[in-house]
Amino acid sequence: MKVLVINCGSSSLKYQLFDMTDESVLAKGLVERIGIEGARIKHTKTGTDTVIQNREIPNHKVAFKVVVEALLDENHGVLKSLDELAAVGHRVVHAGERYAGSVIITPDVIDALEECVPLAPLHNPPNLMGIYAVTEALPNIPQVGVFDTAFHQTMPGYAYMYGVPYHYYEKYKVRRYGFHGTSHFYVSRRAAELVGKPIESLNIITCHMGNGSSITAVEGGKSIDTSMGFSPLPGVIMGTRSGDVDPLLISYLSDQEAIDNKAMSHVLNKESGLLGISGVSSDLRDVEEAADSGNRRAKLAEDMLYYGVKKYIGSYAVAMGGVDILVFTAGIGENSARAREGICKGLECMGVKLDPEKNKVRGKEAVISADDSEVTVMVIPTDEELVIARDTKKLAIDR
Ligand code: AMP
């Protein structure tokens, strides 16, 4: 019972093949530079060395064919025949208000996702290219869509609406959607499992902090608010994204710099955040190093990140009437003890007490709060692929 999970970006295709009898990963890999010179596939059969092949890969259809070849390869493959593959699960970024959970992909679902393209112009088109590539290569295989926005569909209207005239919501679907939903779902469930309490009884704040970061309030297992919004730009400062800004900055700066909307979006998405403030890098490791050697702007960028996350934690604790568990995940959340310490400093007033020794952990599940901390603070590596594989099994195989 094998399930292939696919995550397509504009020039990349990530994949993992699961054996769902025991949820083990048989192989994983990445096709990169699709449509660009220097395209290649990096493929790893679990327990063996990574194989890298340079290939001409003009589009996602060819990329998927190359993945299939790798999975069937005599030496580093893991399938004898494609008949062993029971279903394919796709990560899809935006499903608008249409889906609050994963679904089997049908022509109607594809139409709905095409309709969401204006809401996620950078992400939905490559996600759809992945679906089209699989449909063409394996027309009879069931496919499932798992959406980044779905988990946040439980937010109440007062949390997802913006204070702009209501008809813009009706006409253009302008509202907070939230992203990283699959990750917030996974780590909140895993946190409940690890403390041995039902998710319905817990208030959890999940901090997904990587190149993109979002903070979510998970009350009784449901997302009730999240820091990203209509787009993945707002919230805390990120690698190159600004996070929250006064919206009037945008027209003011466009006028001052004489740049159009597209150029302004580029500034906010690609030139801002840790990179824009520090002038050093979008990678927190470089920013930390620069701050240690006396770079004041790097220190400022770091402090802005911690302060921003802390403010979201405080507001979500109030939104839920208290918090039981605080979870850190993704590249920064899983690896930077310094970021976790910087964020938790000052949260003692709400019952957060970090244990500096336990906080030294990197990249594995751990409780990092002191034994007498009222709030349990945890590091939980995220596993979005596993959620996609499980939903795919549930919808396409167990039905
Ligand atoms: P992600 O998008 O989840 O892959 O996270 C990528 C980001 O995690 C990188 O850009 C780094 O800023 C950050 N990161 C990874 N390892 C560390 C580390 N040891 N210390 C600080 N930041 C890290």
Tab-separated table of C-alpha atoms and ligand atoms in Angstrom:
chain	number	residue	atom	x	y	z
A	1	MET	CA	0.000	0.000	0.000
A	2	LYS	CA	2.292	2.742	-1.301
A	3	VAL	CA	1.492	6.432	-1.471
A	4	LEU	CA	3.521	9.049	-3.323
A	5	VAL	CA	3.471	12.585	-1.923
A	6	ILE	CA	4.274	15.453	-4.261
A	7	ASN	CA	4.993	19.112	-3.566
A	8	CYS	CA	5.494	21.213	-6.708
A	9	GLY	CA	7.052	24.665	-6.689
A	10	SER	CA	7.579	26.887	-9.718
A	11	SER	CA	10.887	25.211	-10.619
A	12	SER	CA	10.958	22.243	-8.260
A	13	LEU	CA	9.195	18.975	-7.477
A	14	LYS	CA	9.724	17.382	-4.053
A	15	TYR	CA	8.542	13.834	-3.458
A	16	GLN	CA	8.369	11.130	-0.818
A	17	LEU	CA	7.198	7.558	-1.261
A	18	PHE	CA	5.524	6.058	1.818
A	19	ASP	CA	4.692	2.478	2.643
A	20	MET	CA	1.451	3.135	4.525
A	21	THR	CA	1.380	-0.288	6.172
A	22	ASP	CA	3.881	1.159	8.684
A	23	GLU	CA	4.160	4.809	7.502
A	24	SER	CA	7.824	4.309	6.611
A	25	VAL	CA	9.503	6.441	3.932
A	26	LEU	CA	10.888	4.225	1.154
A	27	ALA	CA	12.443	6.983	-0.925
A	28	LYS	CA	12.477	10.737	-1.254
A	29	GLY	CA	13.904	13.313	-3.543
A	30	LEU	CA	13.878	16.631	-5.272
A	31	VAL	CA	13.818	17.658	-8.916
A	32	GLU	CA	15.209	21.168	-9.129
A	33	ARG	CA	15.782	23.866	-11.742
A	34	ILE	CA	12.811	22.642	-13.825
A	35	GLY	CA	12.736	24.673	-17.045
A	36	ILE	CA	16.159	26.163	-16.253
A	37	GLU	CA	19.625	25.137	-17.383
A	38	GLY	CA	21.268	22.737	-14.938
A	39	ALA	CA	18.134	20.774	-14.027
A	40	ARG	CA	18.728	17.678	-11.907
A	41	ILE	CA	17.143	15.058	-9.708
A	42	LYS	CA	18.451	14.168	-6.258
A	43	HIS	CA	16.994	10.814	-5.253
A	44	THR	CA	17.520	8.899	-2.022
A	45	LYS	CA	16.382	5.358	-1.411
A	46	THR	CA	16.072	5.133	2.376
A	47	GLY	CA	19.279	3.783	3.913
A	48	THR	CA	21.424	4.389	0.821
A	49	ASP	CA	23.447	7.271	-0.619
A	50	THR	CA	21.755	10.069	-2.559
A	51	VAL	CA	21.986	9.707	-6.336
A	52	ILE	CA	22.212	12.914	-8.377
A	53	GLN	CA	21.451	12.954	-12.106
A	54	ASN	CA	21.666	15.992	-14.364
A	55	ARG	CA	18.889	15.845	-16.938
A	56	GLU	CA	17.088	18.106	-19.360
A	57	ILE	CA	13.792	18.802	-17.574
A	58	PRO	CA	11.806	21.448	-19.445
A	59	ASN	CA	8.563	21.177	-17.450
A	60	HIS	CA	6.738	19.450	-14.575
A	61	LYS	CA	5.449	16.642	-16.817
A	62	VAL	CA	8.990	15.606	-17.663
A	63	ALA	CA	9.962	16.104	-14.001
A	64	PHE	CA	7.304	13.611	-12.931
A	65	LYS	CA	8.481	11.108	-15.577
A	66	VAL	CA	12.017	11.430	-14.206
A	67	VAL	CA	10.692	10.755	-10.680
A	68	VAL	CA	8.842	7.655	-11.906
A	69	GLU	CA	12.033	6.414	-13.602
A	70	ALA	CA	13.977	6.913	-10.362
A	71	LEU	CA	11.350	5.022	-8.348
A	72	LEU	CA	11.462	2.106	-10.834
A	73	ASP	CA	15.243	2.100	-11.335
A	74	GLU	CA	16.916	-1.298	-10.951
A	75	ASN	CA	19.626	-0.013	-8.626
A	76	HIS	CA	18.253	2.845	-6.565
A	77	GLY	CA	14.530	2.353	-7.194
A	78	VAL	CA	11.984	1.037	-4.690
A	79	LEU	CA	9.126	-0.116	-6.946
A	80	LYS	CA	9.062	-3.150	-9.243
A	81	SER	CA	5.994	-1.885	-11.053
A	82	LEU	CA	3.777	1.206	-10.946
A	83	ASP	CA	0.896	-1.117	-10.001
A	84	GLU	CA	2.333	-1.020	-6.462
A	85	LEU	CA	1.449	2.664	-6.235
A	86	ALA	CA	-2.021	3.014	-4.694
A	87	ALA	CA	-2.478	6.803	-4.749
A	88	VAL	CA	-0.768	10.174	-5.078
A	89	GLY	CA	-1.192	13.048	-2.596
A	90	HIS	CA	-0.449	16.648	-3.532
A	91	ARG	CA	0.368	19.647	-1.413
A	92	VAL	CA	-1.756	22.510	-2.719
A	93	VAL	CA	-1.342	25.941	-1.169
A	94	HIS	CA	-4.706	27.625	-1.653
A	95	ALA	CA	-8.233	26.225	-1.678
A	96	GLY	CA	-9.925	29.514	-0.780
A	97	GLU	CA	-13.114	29.008	1.227
A	98	ARG	CA	-14.009	25.970	-0.813
A	99	TYR	CA	-12.352	23.171	1.174
A	100	ALA	CA	-11.912	22.857	4.923
A	101	GLY	CA	-10.213	19.470	4.552
A	102	SER	CA	-8.434	17.259	2.044
A	103	VAL	CA	-10.359	15.915	-0.974
A	104	ILE	CA	-10.078	13.400	-3.803
A	105	ILE	CA	-9.111	15.325	-6.915
A	106	THR	CA	-11.879	15.394	-9.529
A	107	PRO	CA	-12.428	17.717	-12.502
A	108	ASP	CA	-14.621	19.890	-10.212
A	109	VAL	CA	-11.835	20.168	-7.644
A	110	ILE	CA	-9.371	21.146	-10.373
A	111	ASP	CA	-11.785	23.875	-11.527
A	112	ALA	CA	-12.078	25.158	-7.944
A	113	LEU	CA	-8.283	25.249	-7.569
A	114	GLU	CA	-7.913	27.058	-10.894
A	115	GLU	CA	-10.400	29.616	-9.539
A	116	CYS	CA	-8.066	30.123	-6.565
A	117	VAL	CA	-5.088	30.998	-8.799
A	118	PRO	CA	-5.637	34.776	-8.395
A	119	LEU	CA	-5.446	34.250	-4.613
A	120	ALA	CA	-2.122	32.370	-4.839
A	121	PRO	CA	-0.599	33.316	-8.195
A	122	LEU	CA	2.866	32.034	-7.293
A	123	HIS	CA	1.851	28.756	-5.681
A	124	ASN	CA	-1.343	27.275	-7.133
A	125	PRO	CA	-0.159	27.174	-10.793
A	126	PRO	CA	2.846	24.892	-10.075
A	127	ASN	CA	0.707	22.800	-7.665
A	128	LEU	CA	-1.792	22.326	-10.491
A	129	MET	CA	1.009	21.479	-12.930
A	130	GLY	CA	1.888	18.597	-10.611
A	131	ILE	CA	-1.714	17.356	-10.696
A	132	TYR	CA	-1.831	17.618	-14.504
A	133	ALA	CA	1.497	15.780	-14.831
A	134	VAL	CA	0.305	12.853	-12.687
A	135	THR	CA	-3.091	12.745	-14.442
A	136	GLU	CA	-1.372	12.458	-17.811
A	137	ALA	CA	1.204	9.872	-16.777
A	138	LEU	CA	-1.084	7.735	-14.548
A	139	PRO	CA	-4.671	8.484	-15.591
A	140	ASN	CA	-6.208	5.804	-13.379
A	141	ILE	CA	-4.472	6.539	-10.107
A	142	PRO	CA	-6.536	8.296	-7.404
A	143	GLN	CA	-5.121	11.676	-6.386
A	144	VAL	CA	-5.783	13.668	-3.225
A	145	GLY	CA	-5.313	17.400	-2.614
A	146	VAL	CA	-4.156	18.563	0.827
A	147	PHE	CA	-4.422	22.318	1.269
A	148	ASP	CA	-2.323	24.738	3.340
A	149	THR	CA	-5.365	26.912	3.914
A	150	ALA	CA	-7.799	24.140	4.944
A	151	PHE	CA	-6.882	23.874	8.651
A	152	HIS	CA	-7.557	27.596	9.144
A	153	GLN	CA	-11.098	27.432	7.766
A	154	THR	CA	-12.354	27.078	11.356
A	155	MET	CA	-11.393	30.687	12.187
A	156	PRO	CA	-14.402	32.748	13.238
A	157	GLY	CA	-15.466	35.696	11.062
A	158	TYR	CA	-14.214	38.251	13.574
A	159	ALA	CA	-10.713	36.779	13.223
A	160	TYR	CA	-10.607	36.357	9.461
A	161	MET	CA	-12.313	39.537	8.253
A	162	TYR	CA	-10.420	42.738	7.489
A	163	GLY	CA	-11.964	46.084	8.369
A	164	VAL	CA	-12.506	47.089	4.745
A	165	PRO	CA	-15.941	47.483	3.103
A	166	TYR	CA	-17.791	44.148	3.231
A	167	HIS	CA	-18.509	44.077	-0.490
A	168	TYR	CA	-14.784	43.525	-1.168
A	169	TYR	CA	-15.075	40.254	0.718
A	170	GLU	CA	-18.136	39.290	-1.320
A	171	LYS	CA	-16.687	40.400	-4.633
A	172	TYR	CA	-13.005	39.500	-4.307
A	173	LYS	CA	-12.913	37.046	-1.386
A	174	VAL	CA	-10.626	39.414	0.512
A	175	ARG	CA	-10.098	37.903	3.992
A	176	ARG	CA	-7.486	36.200	6.154
A	177	TYR	CA	-6.857	32.635	4.926
A	178	GLY	CA	-3.680	31.626	6.728
A	179	PHE	CA	-1.017	29.184	5.526
A	180	HIS	CA	1.228	26.345	6.782
A	181	GLY	CA	-2.037	24.720	7.922
A	182	THR	CA	-0.782	21.165	7.429
A	183	SER	CA	2.204	21.896	9.667
A	184	HIS	CA	0.144	23.606	12.404
A	185	PHE	CA	-2.277	20.655	12.269
A	186	TYR	CA	0.510	18.081	12.563
A	187	VAL	CA	2.486	19.660	15.415
A	188	SER	CA	-0.620	20.503	17.461
A	189	ARG	CA	-1.850	16.869	17.217
A	190	ARG	CA	1.608	15.533	17.989
A	191	ALA	CA	1.927	17.857	21.018
A	192	ALA	CA	-1.373	16.532	22.420
A	193	GLU	CA	-0.199	12.947	21.838
A	194	LEU	CA	3.104	13.617	23.590
A	195	VAL	CA	1.491	15.106	26.710
A	196	GLY	CA	-1.126	12.327	26.640
A	197	LYS	CA	-4.174	14.596	26.680
A	198	PRO	CA	-7.074	14.867	24.221
A	199	ILE	CA	-6.525	17.704	21.739
A	200	GLU	CA	-10.077	18.919	22.478
A	201	SER	CA	-8.984	19.816	26.026
A	202	LEU	CA	-5.928	21.887	25.064
A	203	ASN	CA	-5.081	25.454	24.066
A	204	ILE	CA	-1.946	25.307	21.925
A	205	ILE	CA	0.104	28.009	20.214
A	206	THR	CA	2.127	26.662	17.307
A	207	CYS	CA	5.092	28.675	15.989
A	208	HIS	CA	6.089	27.500	12.507
A	209	MET	CA	9.326	29.432	11.974
A	210	GLY	CA	11.370	28.847	8.845
A	211	ASN	CA	12.040	30.927	5.754
A	212	GLY	CA	8.341	31.696	5.997
A	213	SER	CA	6.888	31.906	9.499
A	214	SER	CA	3.401	31.821	10.950
A	215	ILE	CA	1.993	31.582	14.441
A	216	THR	CA	-1.376	29.882	15.076
A	217	ALA	CA	-3.800	29.667	17.997
A	218	VAL	CA	-5.174	26.110	18.136
A	219	GLU	CA	-8.099	25.922	20.554
A	220	GLY	CA	-9.467	22.445	21.212
A	221	GLY	CA	-7.753	21.251	18.027
A	222	LYS	CA	-9.123	24.008	15.788
A	223	SER	CA	-7.293	26.978	14.323
A	224	ILE	CA	-8.992	30.106	15.662
A	225	ASP	CA	-6.444	32.665	14.461
A	226	THR	CA	-3.186	32.770	12.554
A	227	SER	CA	-0.606	35.418	11.764
A	228	MET	CA	-0.485	35.086	7.968
A	229	GLY	CA	-3.437	36.543	6.140
A	230	PHE	CA	-4.860	36.981	2.662
A	231	SER	CA	-1.321	36.265	1.484
A	232	PRO	CA	1.693	34.643	3.184
A	233	LEU	CA	3.245	38.120	3.691
A	234	PRO	CA	1.878	39.370	7.023
A	235	GLY	CA	2.647	38.307	10.563
A	236	VAL	CA	6.172	38.206	11.961
A	237	ILE	CA	9.229	39.231	9.947
A	238	MET	CA	10.570	36.354	7.848
A	239	GLY	CA	13.680	35.589	5.784
A	240	THR	CA	12.832	38.098	3.053
A	241	ARG	CA	9.176	38.960	3.812
A	242	SER	CA	8.271	42.069	5.771
A	243	GLY	CA	5.547	40.627	7.992
A	244	ASP	CA	3.005	43.172	9.258
A	245	VAL	CA	3.377	46.722	7.966
A	246	ASP	CA	1.076	49.717	7.992
A	247	PRO	CA	-0.759	49.285	4.649
A	248	LEU	CA	-0.344	52.981	3.896
A	249	LEU	CA	3.440	52.472	3.765
A	250	ILE	CA	2.853	50.753	0.461
A	251	SER	CA	1.307	53.662	-1.421
A	252	TYR	CA	3.663	56.115	0.317
A	253	LEU	CA	6.798	54.182	-0.663
A	254	SER	CA	5.514	53.467	-4.195
A	255	ASP	CA	5.039	57.221	-4.663
A	256	GLN	CA	8.374	58.155	-3.128
A	257	GLU	CA	10.319	55.547	-5.101
A	258	ALA	CA	8.134	55.858	-8.229
A	259	ILE	CA	7.642	52.100	-8.423
A	260	ASP	CA	4.539	50.143	-9.387
A	261	ASN	CA	2.585	47.491	-7.452
A	262	LYS	CA	4.637	44.640	-8.835
A	263	ALA	CA	7.918	46.221	-7.823
A	264	MET	CA	6.470	47.044	-4.401
A	265	SER	CA	5.381	43.405	-3.946
A	266	HIS	CA	8.927	42.382	-4.777
A	267	VAL	CA	10.305	44.722	-2.100
A	268	LEU	CA	7.911	43.335	0.514
A	269	ASN	CA	8.319	39.668	-0.453
A	270	LYS	CA	11.962	39.405	-1.454
A	271	GLU	CA	13.955	42.350	-0.073
A	272	SER	CA	12.501	42.785	3.393
A	273	GLY	CA	12.466	40.807	6.646
A	274	LEU	CA	15.736	39.567	8.160
A	275	LEU	CA	17.539	40.327	4.897
A	276	GLY	CA	16.163	43.837	4.498
A	277	ILE	CA	16.748	44.865	8.102
A	278	SER	CA	20.159	43.250	8.656
A	279	GLY	CA	21.530	43.808	5.151
A	280	VAL	CA	23.399	40.547	5.814
A	281	SER	CA	21.260	37.534	4.931
A	282	SER	CA	17.789	36.015	4.992
A	283	ASP	CA	19.195	33.065	6.952
A	284	LEU	CA	18.918	33.439	10.707
A	285	ARG	CA	22.216	31.597	11.225
A	286	ASP	CA	24.092	34.325	9.332
A	287	VAL	CA	22.133	37.040	11.119
A	288	GLU	CA	22.984	35.556	14.539
A	289	GLU	CA	26.658	35.339	13.598
A	290	ALA	CA	26.721	38.945	12.384
A	291	ALA	CA	24.929	40.124	15.536
A	292	ASP	CA	27.575	38.352	17.642
A	293	SER	CA	30.338	40.181	15.835
A	294	GLY	CA	28.760	43.512	16.631
A	295	ASN	CA	26.540	44.202	13.608
A	296	ARG	CA	23.804	46.418	15.071
A	297	ARG	CA	21.339	45.937	12.223
A	298	ALA	CA	21.685	42.167	12.488
A	299	LYS	CA	20.952	42.397	16.219
A	300	LEU	CA	17.954	44.619	15.449
A	301	ALA	CA	16.607	42.073	12.912
A	302	GLU	CA	16.953	39.282	15.462
A	303	ASP	CA	15.256	41.340	18.176
A	304	MET	CA	12.417	42.276	15.804
A	305	LEU	CA	11.780	38.609	15.085
A	306	TYR	CA	11.657	37.628	18.772
A	307	TYR	CA	9.518	40.615	19.717
A	308	GLY	CA	7.075	39.968	16.879
A	309	VAL	CA	6.613	36.295	17.780
A	310	LYS	CA	6.248	37.176	21.469
A	311	LYS	CA	3.456	39.658	20.675
A	312	TYR	CA	1.538	37.028	18.701
A	313	ILE	CA	1.963	34.503	21.499
A	314	GLY	CA	0.617	37.011	24.016
A	315	SER	CA	-2.366	37.952	21.900
A	316	TYR	CA	-3.253	34.336	21.092
A	317	ALA	CA	-2.991	33.349	24.764
A	318	VAL	CA	-5.591	36.024	25.454
A	319	ALA	CA	-7.704	35.017	22.431
A	320	MET	CA	-7.938	31.470	23.835
A	321	GLY	CA	-8.238	32.488	27.496
A	322	GLY	CA	-4.934	30.816	28.388
A	323	VAL	CA	-2.390	28.489	26.886
A	324	ASP	CA	-1.326	24.955	27.828
A	325	ILE	CA	1.344	24.224	25.211
A	326	LEU	CA	3.703	26.320	23.107
A	327	VAL	CA	5.257	24.485	20.143
A	328	PHE	CA	8.246	25.491	18.028
A	329	THR	CA	8.729	23.919	14.603
A	330	ALA	CA	10.341	24.345	11.118
A	331	GLY	CA	13.958	25.389	10.363
A	332	ILE	CA	14.310	28.103	13.012
A	333	GLY	CA	11.863	26.660	15.539
A	334	GLU	CA	13.479	23.222	15.469
A	335	ASN	CA	17.115	24.331	15.375
A	336	SER	CA	17.704	27.698	16.994
A	337	ALA	CA	17.891	27.432	20.782
A	338	ARG	CA	18.792	31.104	20.774
A	339	ALA	CA	15.586	32.103	18.938
A	340	ARG	CA	13.449	30.015	21.307
A	341	GLU	CA	15.178	31.568	24.302
A	342	GLY	CA	14.813	35.088	22.880
A	343	ILE	CA	11.098	34.543	22.289
A	344	CYS	CA	10.340	32.946	25.647
A	345	LYS	CA	12.248	35.590	27.632
A	346	GLY	CA	9.590	37.845	29.095
A	347	LEU	CA	6.816	35.266	28.784
A	348	GLU	CA	7.311	34.233	32.432
A	349	CYS	CA	4.346	36.527	33.192
A	350	MET	CA	2.096	34.046	31.388
A	351	GLY	CA	3.567	30.904	32.927
A	352	VAL	CA	6.322	30.100	30.424
A	353	LYS	CA	9.586	28.981	32.050
A	354	LEU	CA	12.231	27.605	29.736
A	355	ASP	CA	14.869	25.118	30.962
A	356	PRO	CA	18.139	26.351	29.353
A	357	GLU	CA	19.663	22.861	29.387
A	358	LYS	CA	16.642	21.163	27.807
A	359	ASN	CA	16.478	23.993	25.261
A	360	LYS	CA	19.837	22.947	23.792
A	361	VAL	CA	18.015	20.357	21.669
A	362	ARG	CA	18.104	20.500	17.836
A	363	GLY	CA	15.794	18.898	15.314
A	364	LYS	CA	14.048	16.385	17.550
A	365	GLU	CA	10.952	16.125	19.703
A	366	ALA	CA	11.539	17.453	23.204
A	367	VAL	CA	9.944	19.288	26.097
A	368	ILE	CA	12.146	22.326	26.724
A	369	SER	CA	10.257	23.977	29.596
A	370	ALA	CA	11.199	23.620	33.264
A	371	ASP	CA	9.333	21.005	35.305
A	372	ASP	CA	7.476	23.773	37.179
A	373	SER	CA	6.516	25.732	34.040
A	374	GLU	CA	2.740	26.212	33.801
A	375	VAL	CA	2.957	26.164	30.017
A	376	THR	CA	4.648	23.137	28.403
A	377	VAL	CA	7.077	24.358	25.753
A	378	MET	CA	8.004	21.837	23.078
A	379	VAL	CA	10.121	21.392	19.977
A	380	ILE	CA	8.359	19.194	17.417
A	381	PRO	CA	9.861	18.665	13.953
A	382	THR	CA	7.062	19.170	11.453
A	383	ASP	CA	6.064	16.446	8.977
A	384	GLU	CA	3.695	17.834	6.369
A	385	GLU	CA	4.396	14.929	4.006
A	386	LEU	CA	3.176	12.410	6.574
A	387	VAL	CA	-0.114	14.318	6.988
A	388	ILE	CA	-0.543	14.332	3.196
A	389	ALA	CA	0.221	10.592	3.002
A	390	ARG	CA	-2.244	9.831	5.820
A	391	ASP	CA	-5.041	11.910	4.262
A	392	THR	CA	-4.343	10.314	0.886
A	393	LYS	CA	-4.594	6.834	2.386
A	394	LYS	CA	-7.786	7.722	4.248
A	395	LEU	CA	-9.549	9.235	1.233
A	396	ALA	CA	-8.201	7.159	-1.652
A	397	ILE	CA	-7.474	3.753	-0.142
A	398	ASP	CA	-9.524	3.176	3.038
A	399	ARG	CA	-12.785	4.583	1.639
B	1	AMP	P1	12.680	26.106	6.577
B	1	AMP	O1	12.043	27.124	5.687
B	1	AMP	O2	11.756	25.487	7.540
B	1	AMP	O3	13.505	25.100	5.810
B	1	AMP	O4	13.735	26.912	7.475
B	1	AMP	C1	14.882	27.478	6.903
B	1	AMP	C2	15.509	28.456	7.860
B	1	AMP	O5	15.772	27.855	9.141
B	1	AMP	C3	16.865	28.954	7.403
B	1	AMP	O6	16.782	30.007	6.514
B	1	AMP	C4	17.515	29.364	8.692
B	1	AMP	O7	17.226	30.725	8.923
B	1	AMP	C5	16.825	28.569	9.749
B	1	AMP	N1	17.741	27.671	10.462
B	1	AMP	C6	18.044	26.389	10.160
B	1	AMP	N2	18.944	25.892	11.053
B	1	AMP	C7	19.185	26.880	11.941
B	1	AMP	C8	20.021	27.007	13.093
B	1	AMP	N3	20.767	26.001	13.524
B	1	AMP	N4	20.020	28.189	13.739
B	1	AMP	C9	19.265	29.218	13.300
B	1	AMP	N5	18.475	29.158	12.240
B	1	AMP	C10	18.433	28.017	11.561
